[in-house]
Amino acid sequence: MAGHMTPEEFRRYGRQVVDWIADYQEKIESYPVLSQAGPGEVLNALPASPPEKGEGFDAVLADLDRVIMPGITHWQHPGFFAYFPANASGPAILGDLLSAGLGVQGMLWATSPACTELETRTIDWLAELLDLPGRFRSDGTGGGVIQDSASSAALVAILAALHRADGGAAGRDGITRRHTLYISSQTHSSLEKAAKIAGIGAANVRVVDVDPATLAMDPAHLDALLTEDTAAGALPVMVCATIGTTSTTAVDPVPAIGEVCRRHGVWLHVDAAYAGVAAVCPEFRWVNDGLAGYADSYSTNPHKWLLTNFDCNAMWVADRGPLIGALSILPEYLRNQATTSGEVIDYRDWQIPLGRRFRALKLWSVIRWYGAEGLREHVRTGVRLARDLASWIDADPGFELLTPHPFGLVCFRPRWDGMPDEEADAATLRLMERLNASGALYLTHTKVGGRVLLRMAIGSPATRDKHVREAWRRIREEAAG
Ligand SMILES: *Cc1c(COP(=O)(O)O)cnc(C)c1O
């Protein structure tokens, strides 16, 4: 029977694992970007039952190559242009390894003071790097916290907003009257999901109109819906504005939306999951417009475009009172002197679960390794490559380009001259399938105004000019048939 892995064994296998990852980084371009595995292929290659006797770690590494790798889609491949990027980086991987090595559960300050205090410092650093408002700093009325995802941040924001809107009544008695949430057709699906989880109900999610050209939320329609709902006896809980929507990176007018929220006394959450980190560059600080004056909560994902391995969402609130009011429960077994003294932060009160990983280690590692300069360079590279691609698309009469494209995402489609819309959309999807099956690149699609568009999101750390050039060459060639 195998006992615990000894430090000596760990040293040996650990070196093998680190070598394995470094080899993977070196040869990543030799894999097809999109996994070619069919449903059940990986599952059926795995034994149905667990081993009775322990096995050597060599056996795991052998199966990693044999069984697991064929079922991997290579998110770090320079030809990965699907969804949004999920950046990994050396310092983040090592930071996460250290977190695993320490095996800390950071639910309370007292369960590892460094886990809490490094997070406080690091999230304040990130607020400074992005030039976020002073209210979001931990020495102000609010503060930041690392969540697992923007979806969790949205749910936490709704719960805090609910607490502020009804003075804690829903948390105590359950929701006893109609509560409403305001989004647009372009808002991420996690908001509707959060409304269902929070008990607001999908039927009480109000969809605000968007400008058909820019896909930005219409503040006048928001105002009208809020007035109508309040008159009908509903309690508006929260409005979610988005900076850089998932479909096309559309930008909602936060200052105008914030003005409406203030007038109606409604919580404003700003979801900048993908695009918010662009504010590391001074030329992108406009993404913060309206945050200082109006946002009650804000979230962005270093795990998308800021070189920090999944999972790492950064969430800030302007006032931590309603957040802690909504989520704090202190059972006897968690009582401790530090918590009672009020001198420390217990981040369990800022999130849904009790337990929490030491995620600050990887973000701290990333910020120290790259510095502000390196982070800016990464964002600028993605934006520059996206602009190059957009200029080639724009110059090609066979293609149509969606504008604006302020960040690293470019949306476009072949014109398929003379084809009826429905056939053209089907042809665009078939083109995408052929490109993805080639293994050289991976694109996804969206729909705007009922029409299919291809999405090409540039921002993988490995993507260089030649990869974007090659992708465009293939797209043109495939479209020409
Ligand atoms: C990706 C995305 C989300 C969801 O992010 P997770 O961290 O995966 O939950 C939410 N909102 C927007 C605008 C996004 O682009």
XYZ file of C-alpha atoms and ligand atoms in Angstrom:
496
model
C 0.000 0.000 0.000
C 1.280 3.420 -0.885
C 1.612 5.783 2.068
C 1.707 9.574 1.911
C 4.024 10.976 -0.737
C 7.255 11.783 1.072
C 8.942 15.164 0.583
C 11.668 13.309 -1.360
C 9.088 11.705 -3.676
C 7.306 15.029 -4.004
C 10.564 16.669 -5.045
C 11.080 14.042 -7.761
C 7.554 14.042 -9.170
C 7.203 17.780 -8.675
C 10.205 18.369 -10.923
C 8.662 16.054 -13.502
C 5.401 17.979 -13.383
C 7.093 21.353 -13.754
C 9.140 19.949 -16.659
C 5.961 18.572 -18.181
C 4.327 22.021 -18.038
C 7.415 23.736 -19.501
C 7.502 21.158 -22.340
C 3.825 21.790 -22.936
C 4.456 25.524 -23.218
C 7.273 24.885 -25.711
C 5.293 22.592 -27.981
C 1.798 23.998 -27.594
C 1.611 24.993 -31.269
C 1.928 21.344 -32.294
C -1.536 20.563 -30.878
C -4.829 21.224 -32.660
C -6.320 24.226 -30.794
C -9.773 22.693 -30.422
C -9.900 19.193 -28.946
C -10.923 16.665 -31.570
C -12.321 14.256 -28.922
C -15.911 13.126 -29.309
C -18.406 12.794 -26.441
C -17.491 9.943 -24.058
C -14.043 9.385 -25.556
C -12.131 10.467 -22.437
C -14.696 8.948 -20.101
C -14.487 5.548 -21.749
C -10.691 5.569 -21.670
C -10.827 5.825 -17.858
C -11.372 2.803 -15.589
C -14.956 2.605 -14.318
C -13.807 1.950 -10.739
C -11.040 3.471 -8.575
C -7.878 1.481 -7.793
C -7.819 -0.634 -4.636
C -4.043 -0.320 -4.285
C -2.228 2.976 -4.682
C -0.298 3.541 -7.917
C 2.882 5.418 -8.639
C 2.603 8.990 -9.870
C 4.323 7.878 -13.086
C 1.069 6.119 -13.957
C -0.826 9.388 -13.617
C 1.660 11.239 -15.819
C 1.469 8.505 -18.450
C -2.340 8.745 -18.548
C -2.116 12.523 -18.717
C -0.458 12.205 -22.125
C -2.449 9.187 -23.291
C -5.999 9.937 -22.071
C -6.280 13.533 -20.963
C -4.367 15.504 -23.602
C -6.540 14.371 -26.547
C -9.501 15.857 -24.656
C -7.853 19.221 -24.045
C -8.729 22.398 -25.936
C -5.602 24.509 -25.806
C -6.629 27.826 -24.322
C -3.007 29.009 -24.237
C -2.443 28.190 -27.931
C -1.583 31.315 -29.962
C -4.408 30.340 -32.358
C -7.037 30.389 -29.604
C -9.429 33.217 -30.509
C -12.679 31.794 -29.050
C -14.881 33.279 -26.289
C -12.526 35.529 -24.347
C -8.968 34.520 -23.497
C -8.258 32.759 -20.177
C -4.667 33.854 -19.723
C -2.188 31.662 -17.917
C 1.378 32.738 -17.124
C 4.451 31.301 -15.444
C 4.234 33.449 -12.310
C 0.516 32.704 -11.908
C 1.063 28.950 -12.246
C 3.823 29.098 -9.638
C 1.719 31.271 -7.333
C -1.103 28.742 -7.552
C 1.328 25.906 -6.875
C 2.490 27.690 -3.730
C -1.127 28.110 -2.685
C -1.682 24.379 -3.141
C 1.546 23.652 -1.283
C 0.514 25.694 1.724
C -2.919 24.087 1.707
C -4.409 27.016 3.560
C -8.122 27.590 4.029
C -8.478 31.344 4.428
C -12.068 31.724 5.602
C -11.153 33.973 8.535
C -8.267 36.316 9.230
C -7.421 34.015 12.132
C -7.148 30.916 9.904
C -4.046 32.457 8.233
C -3.495 36.191 8.670
C -1.242 36.324 5.580
C -3.966 34.892 3.356
C -6.230 37.813 4.255
C -3.645 40.567 4.430
C -1.874 39.668 1.185
C -5.286 39.715 -0.506
C -6.069 43.147 0.944
C -2.747 44.556 -0.230
C -2.889 42.905 -3.661
C -6.468 43.944 -4.417
C -5.566 47.512 -3.381
C -2.567 47.305 -5.734
C -4.872 46.254 -8.538
C -7.250 49.123 -7.721
C -4.262 51.472 -7.993
C -3.071 49.892 -11.260
C -6.544 50.360 -12.751
C -6.911 53.824 -11.161
C -10.192 52.869 -9.477
C -11.986 55.323 -7.183
C -10.758 55.812 -3.608
C -14.054 54.488 -2.227
C -13.057 51.037 -3.480
C -9.853 50.947 -1.425
C -9.786 48.936 1.761
C -8.786 52.010 3.765
C -11.967 53.735 2.562
C -15.614 52.838 3.075
C -15.502 49.922 0.640
C -12.853 47.464 -0.401
C -11.987 44.678 -2.765
C -12.052 40.913 -2.622
C -10.991 38.066 -4.898
C -13.936 35.912 -5.998
C -13.803 32.736 -8.066
C -15.695 34.297 -10.985
C -17.573 37.314 -12.266
C -20.720 35.205 -11.876
C -20.133 34.947 -8.128
C -19.367 38.658 -7.974
C -22.736 39.379 -9.619
C -24.577 37.195 -7.109
C -22.761 38.779 -4.175
C -23.585 42.246 -5.561
C -27.281 41.336 -5.835
C -27.357 40.070 -2.248
C -25.698 43.252 -0.979
C -28.043 45.393 -3.078
C -31.041 43.465 -1.758
C -29.854 44.029 1.795
C -29.524 47.761 1.212
C -32.864 48.022 -0.606
C -35.004 46.383 2.071
C -32.929 46.881 5.206
C -32.188 43.173 5.547
C -35.856 42.089 5.469
C -35.383 39.524 2.682
C -32.433 37.945 4.476
C -34.559 37.606 7.592
C -38.058 36.797 6.323
C -37.498 35.792 2.714
C -38.676 37.857 -0.220
C -42.274 38.850 0.440
C -42.880 41.373 -2.326
C -41.887 41.797 -5.949
C -38.187 42.659 -6.354
C -36.745 43.639 -9.734
C -33.355 43.555 -11.464
C -32.395 45.591 -14.577
C -30.170 44.307 -17.344
C -30.073 44.560 -21.149
C -30.269 41.908 -23.855
C -26.441 42.125 -23.980
C -25.857 41.524 -20.251
C -24.031 38.314 -19.345
C -26.293 35.356 -18.533
C -24.812 35.127 -15.029
C -27.030 38.038 -13.978
C -30.252 36.222 -14.784
C -28.875 33.143 -13.068
C -27.986 35.216 -9.994
C -31.526 36.656 -9.933
C -32.915 33.116 -9.886
C -30.551 32.025 -7.117
C -31.233 35.148 -5.038
C -34.972 34.512 -5.205
C -35.755 37.577 -7.320
C -36.996 35.300 -10.078
C -36.324 35.332 -13.808
C -39.740 36.916 -14.419
C -38.633 39.968 -12.431
C -35.526 40.519 -14.502
C -36.355 43.579 -16.582
C -34.668 43.883 -19.942
C -33.777 47.467 -20.800
C -33.636 48.413 -24.509
C -30.329 48.868 -26.246
C -29.345 51.262 -29.002
C -29.530 49.044 -32.111
C -26.319 50.517 -33.538
C -24.054 50.484 -30.476
C -25.875 47.803 -28.418
C -25.459 50.088 -25.385
C -28.180 50.216 -22.715
C -30.697 53.034 -23.124
C -30.771 55.081 -19.877
C -34.134 56.696 -20.777
C -35.786 53.296 -21.087
C -34.171 52.220 -17.805
C -35.655 55.313 -16.181
C -39.099 54.503 -17.611
C -39.000 50.889 -16.385
C -37.886 51.925 -12.903
C -40.693 54.506 -12.691
C -43.276 51.997 -13.921
C -42.156 49.204 -11.568
C -41.952 51.441 -8.514
C -45.450 52.799 -9.235
C -46.675 49.202 -9.464
C -45.297 48.477 -5.974
C -42.132 46.596 -6.900
C -38.816 47.132 -5.134
C -36.020 47.720 -7.677
C -32.885 46.047 -6.320
C -30.061 46.501 -8.782
C -29.084 47.700 -12.235
C -26.202 45.954 -14.015
C -24.252 47.979 -16.575
C -21.565 46.324 -18.668
C -18.259 47.647 -19.910
C -17.308 45.324 -22.762
C -20.201 42.922 -23.292
C -19.485 39.264 -23.913
C -21.072 39.211 -27.347
C -19.383 42.245 -28.961
C -17.613 44.309 -26.220
C -20.333 46.976 -26.326
C -20.046 49.651 -23.638
C -23.015 50.849 -21.595
C -23.123 54.594 -20.729
C -22.302 54.230 -17.021
C -22.503 57.939 -16.064
C -26.004 58.323 -17.557
C -27.155 54.986 -16.121
C -25.648 55.968 -12.767
C -27.584 59.220 -12.777
C -30.832 57.252 -13.224
C -29.818 54.825 -10.453
C -29.076 57.664 -8.069
C -32.436 59.286 -8.768
C -34.240 56.025 -8.033
C -31.955 55.018 -5.154
C -30.973 51.767 -6.870
C -27.674 49.874 -6.543
C -25.454 50.044 -9.636
C -23.240 47.056 -10.391
C -20.743 47.464 -13.222
C -19.630 44.249 -14.900
C -16.333 44.716 -16.728
C -15.326 41.062 -16.558
C -13.261 41.121 -19.737
C -12.476 44.760 -20.494
C -11.963 46.276 -17.048
C -8.310 45.259 -16.820
C -7.544 47.367 -19.915
C -7.462 50.317 -17.490
C -3.888 49.339 -16.587
C -3.170 51.494 -19.676
C -3.813 55.229 -19.248
C -5.339 55.358 -22.750
C -8.039 52.927 -21.547
C -8.902 54.693 -18.268
C -12.149 55.810 -19.927
C -13.531 52.343 -19.106
C -13.769 53.651 -15.526
C -16.020 56.588 -16.475
C -18.817 56.911 -13.945
C -17.386 54.442 -11.433
C -16.273 57.120 -8.980
C -19.582 58.917 -8.903
C -22.069 56.095 -9.260
C -20.908 52.470 -8.986
C -21.815 50.573 -5.833
C -19.963 47.484 -6.993
C -17.553 46.666 -9.801
C -15.951 43.516 -11.093
C -13.266 42.492 -13.562
C -11.467 39.207 -14.271
C -7.666 39.052 -14.111
C -8.320 35.439 -15.182
C -9.419 36.618 -18.605
C -6.976 39.162 -19.940
C -4.532 39.876 -17.101
C -2.260 36.838 -17.138
C -3.633 35.243 -13.963
C -4.707 31.626 -14.273
C -8.374 30.873 -13.717
C -9.855 31.445 -11.155
C -9.358 35.079 -10.188
C -12.122 37.674 -10.248
C -11.542 41.048 -8.608
C -14.620 42.628 -7.080
C -14.921 45.955 -5.316
C -17.683 47.660 -3.361
C -17.964 51.362 -2.550
C -19.477 50.579 0.874
C -18.768 47.263 2.562
C -21.634 47.709 5.071
C -24.494 46.171 3.038
C -22.228 43.391 1.748
C -21.227 42.241 5.214
C -24.762 42.881 6.460
C -26.089 40.511 3.820
C -23.527 37.731 4.187
C -22.198 37.718 7.747
C -23.271 34.968 10.117
C -21.174 34.156 13.182
C -21.775 30.716 14.635
C -20.120 29.868 17.955
C -17.507 27.592 16.393
C -16.102 30.450 14.296
C -15.942 32.989 17.148
C -12.448 34.286 17.808
C -10.795 37.257 19.425
C -9.545 38.861 16.176
C -13.022 38.821 14.601
C -14.638 40.191 17.765
C -12.074 42.998 17.994
C -13.245 44.342 14.619
C -9.620 45.018 13.681
C -9.448 42.460 10.890
C -11.245 41.533 7.670
C -12.907 38.132 7.459
C -13.379 37.615 3.720
C -15.871 34.782 4.297
C -18.356 37.652 4.823
C -17.619 38.954 1.311
C -18.463 35.781 -0.628
C -20.943 32.888 -0.903
C -18.951 29.923 0.477
C -17.292 29.861 3.860
C -13.999 28.389 2.687
C -11.597 30.173 0.399
C -8.401 29.465 -1.524
C -5.256 31.551 -1.189
C -5.785 33.122 -4.619
C -3.929 36.327 -3.798
C -0.623 34.456 -4.175
C -1.018 34.105 -7.925
C -2.224 37.654 -8.526
C 0.598 38.993 -6.338
C 3.103 36.866 -8.289
C 1.760 38.190 -11.592
C 1.831 41.852 -10.570
C 5.374 41.545 -9.176
C 6.701 39.605 -12.184
C 5.280 41.826 -14.905
C 5.093 45.144 -13.083
C 2.655 47.782 -14.324
C 4.787 48.083 -17.474
C 4.527 44.411 -18.391
C 0.778 44.330 -17.795
C 0.288 47.376 -20.008
C 2.442 45.819 -22.727
C 0.285 42.668 -22.709
C -2.994 44.575 -23.089
C -1.512 46.840 -25.767
C -0.280 43.886 -27.788
C -3.771 42.350 -27.880
C -5.358 45.656 -28.851
C -2.764 46.349 -31.545
C -3.178 42.909 -33.118
C -6.966 43.296 -33.047
C -6.681 46.666 -34.807
C -4.411 45.173 -37.461
C -6.895 42.378 -38.106
C -9.797 44.840 -38.227
C -7.963 46.990 -40.783
C -7.426 43.968 -43.069
C -11.090 42.947 -42.750
C -12.210 46.490 -43.413
C -10.063 46.689 -46.542
C -11.483 43.431 -47.940
C -14.694 43.959 -49.953
C -15.681 40.325 -49.299
C -16.075 40.961 -45.579
C -18.108 43.116 -43.264
C -16.645 44.466 -39.983
C -18.562 45.360 -36.819
C -17.435 48.697 -35.372
C -16.349 49.909 -32.926
C -13.920 47.266 -31.616
C -12.260 49.083 -28.731
C -10.440 46.123 -27.127
C -9.085 42.777 -28.346
C -12.295 41.400 -29.879
C -13.106 41.739 -33.575
C -16.528 40.675 -34.943
C -17.019 40.213 -38.696
C -18.566 38.077 -41.393
C -18.139 37.271 -45.058
C -20.645 39.153 -47.229
C -21.623 36.068 -49.273
C -22.837 38.387 -52.020
C -26.298 37.646 -53.328
C -27.191 35.037 -50.721
C -30.395 35.433 -48.675
C -29.679 36.205 -44.990
C -30.550 32.769 -43.668
C -28.332 30.954 -46.149
C -25.520 33.429 -45.561
C -25.697 32.812 -41.797
C -25.564 29.063 -42.340
C -22.575 29.539 -44.652
C -20.811 31.633 -41.994
C -21.344 28.893 -39.396
C -20.093 26.215 -41.801
C -17.017 28.336 -42.485
C -16.376 28.557 -38.736
C -16.736 24.783 -38.353
C -14.251 24.144 -41.159
C -11.746 26.580 -39.657
C -12.087 25.066 -36.182
C -11.754 21.526 -37.543
C -8.452 22.533 -39.185
C -6.841 22.626 -35.731
C -4.939 25.812 -36.584
C -7.311 28.226 -34.902
C -10.464 28.361 -32.843
C -13.195 30.987 -33.315
C -16.684 31.317 -31.863
C -19.701 33.251 -33.100
C -22.458 35.550 -31.920
C -25.616 37.090 -33.322
C -26.218 40.806 -33.783
C -29.536 42.003 -35.137
C -30.408 38.377 -35.900
C -27.321 37.918 -38.113
C -24.418 35.553 -37.400
C -21.013 37.137 -36.826
C -17.675 35.471 -36.204
C -15.873 36.550 -33.040
C -12.087 36.636 -32.964
C -10.797 37.510 -29.483
C -7.074 38.246 -29.423
C -5.273 38.232 -26.084
C -3.520 34.932 -25.485
C 0.006 35.697 -24.178
C 1.513 33.560 -26.979
C -0.333 35.245 -29.857
C 1.951 37.288 -32.125
C 1.514 39.116 -35.453
C 2.271 35.991 -37.473
C -0.542 34.011 -35.784
C -3.134 36.675 -36.526
C -1.839 37.046 -40.100
C -1.995 33.276 -40.613
C -5.502 33.073 -39.125
C -6.726 35.823 -41.467
C -5.103 34.093 -44.458
C -6.953 30.868 -43.609
C -10.264 32.647 -43.041
C -10.049 34.364 -46.448
C -8.968 31.193 -48.176
C -11.744 29.080 -46.613
C -14.375 31.735 -47.311
C -13.296 31.879 -50.964
C -13.925 28.112 -51.048
C -16.940 36.298 -19.061
C -17.957 37.236 -18.547
C -18.660 36.974 -17.368
C -18.534 35.671 -16.642
O -17.276 35.504 -16.081
P -16.970 34.277 -15.114
O -15.785 34.761 -14.353
O -16.679 33.121 -15.994
O -18.146 34.048 -14.253
C -19.512 37.938 -16.885
N -19.685 39.098 -17.540
C -19.049 39.384 -18.683
C -19.267 40.715 -19.360
C -18.175 38.455 -19.230
O -17.548 38.729 -20.386
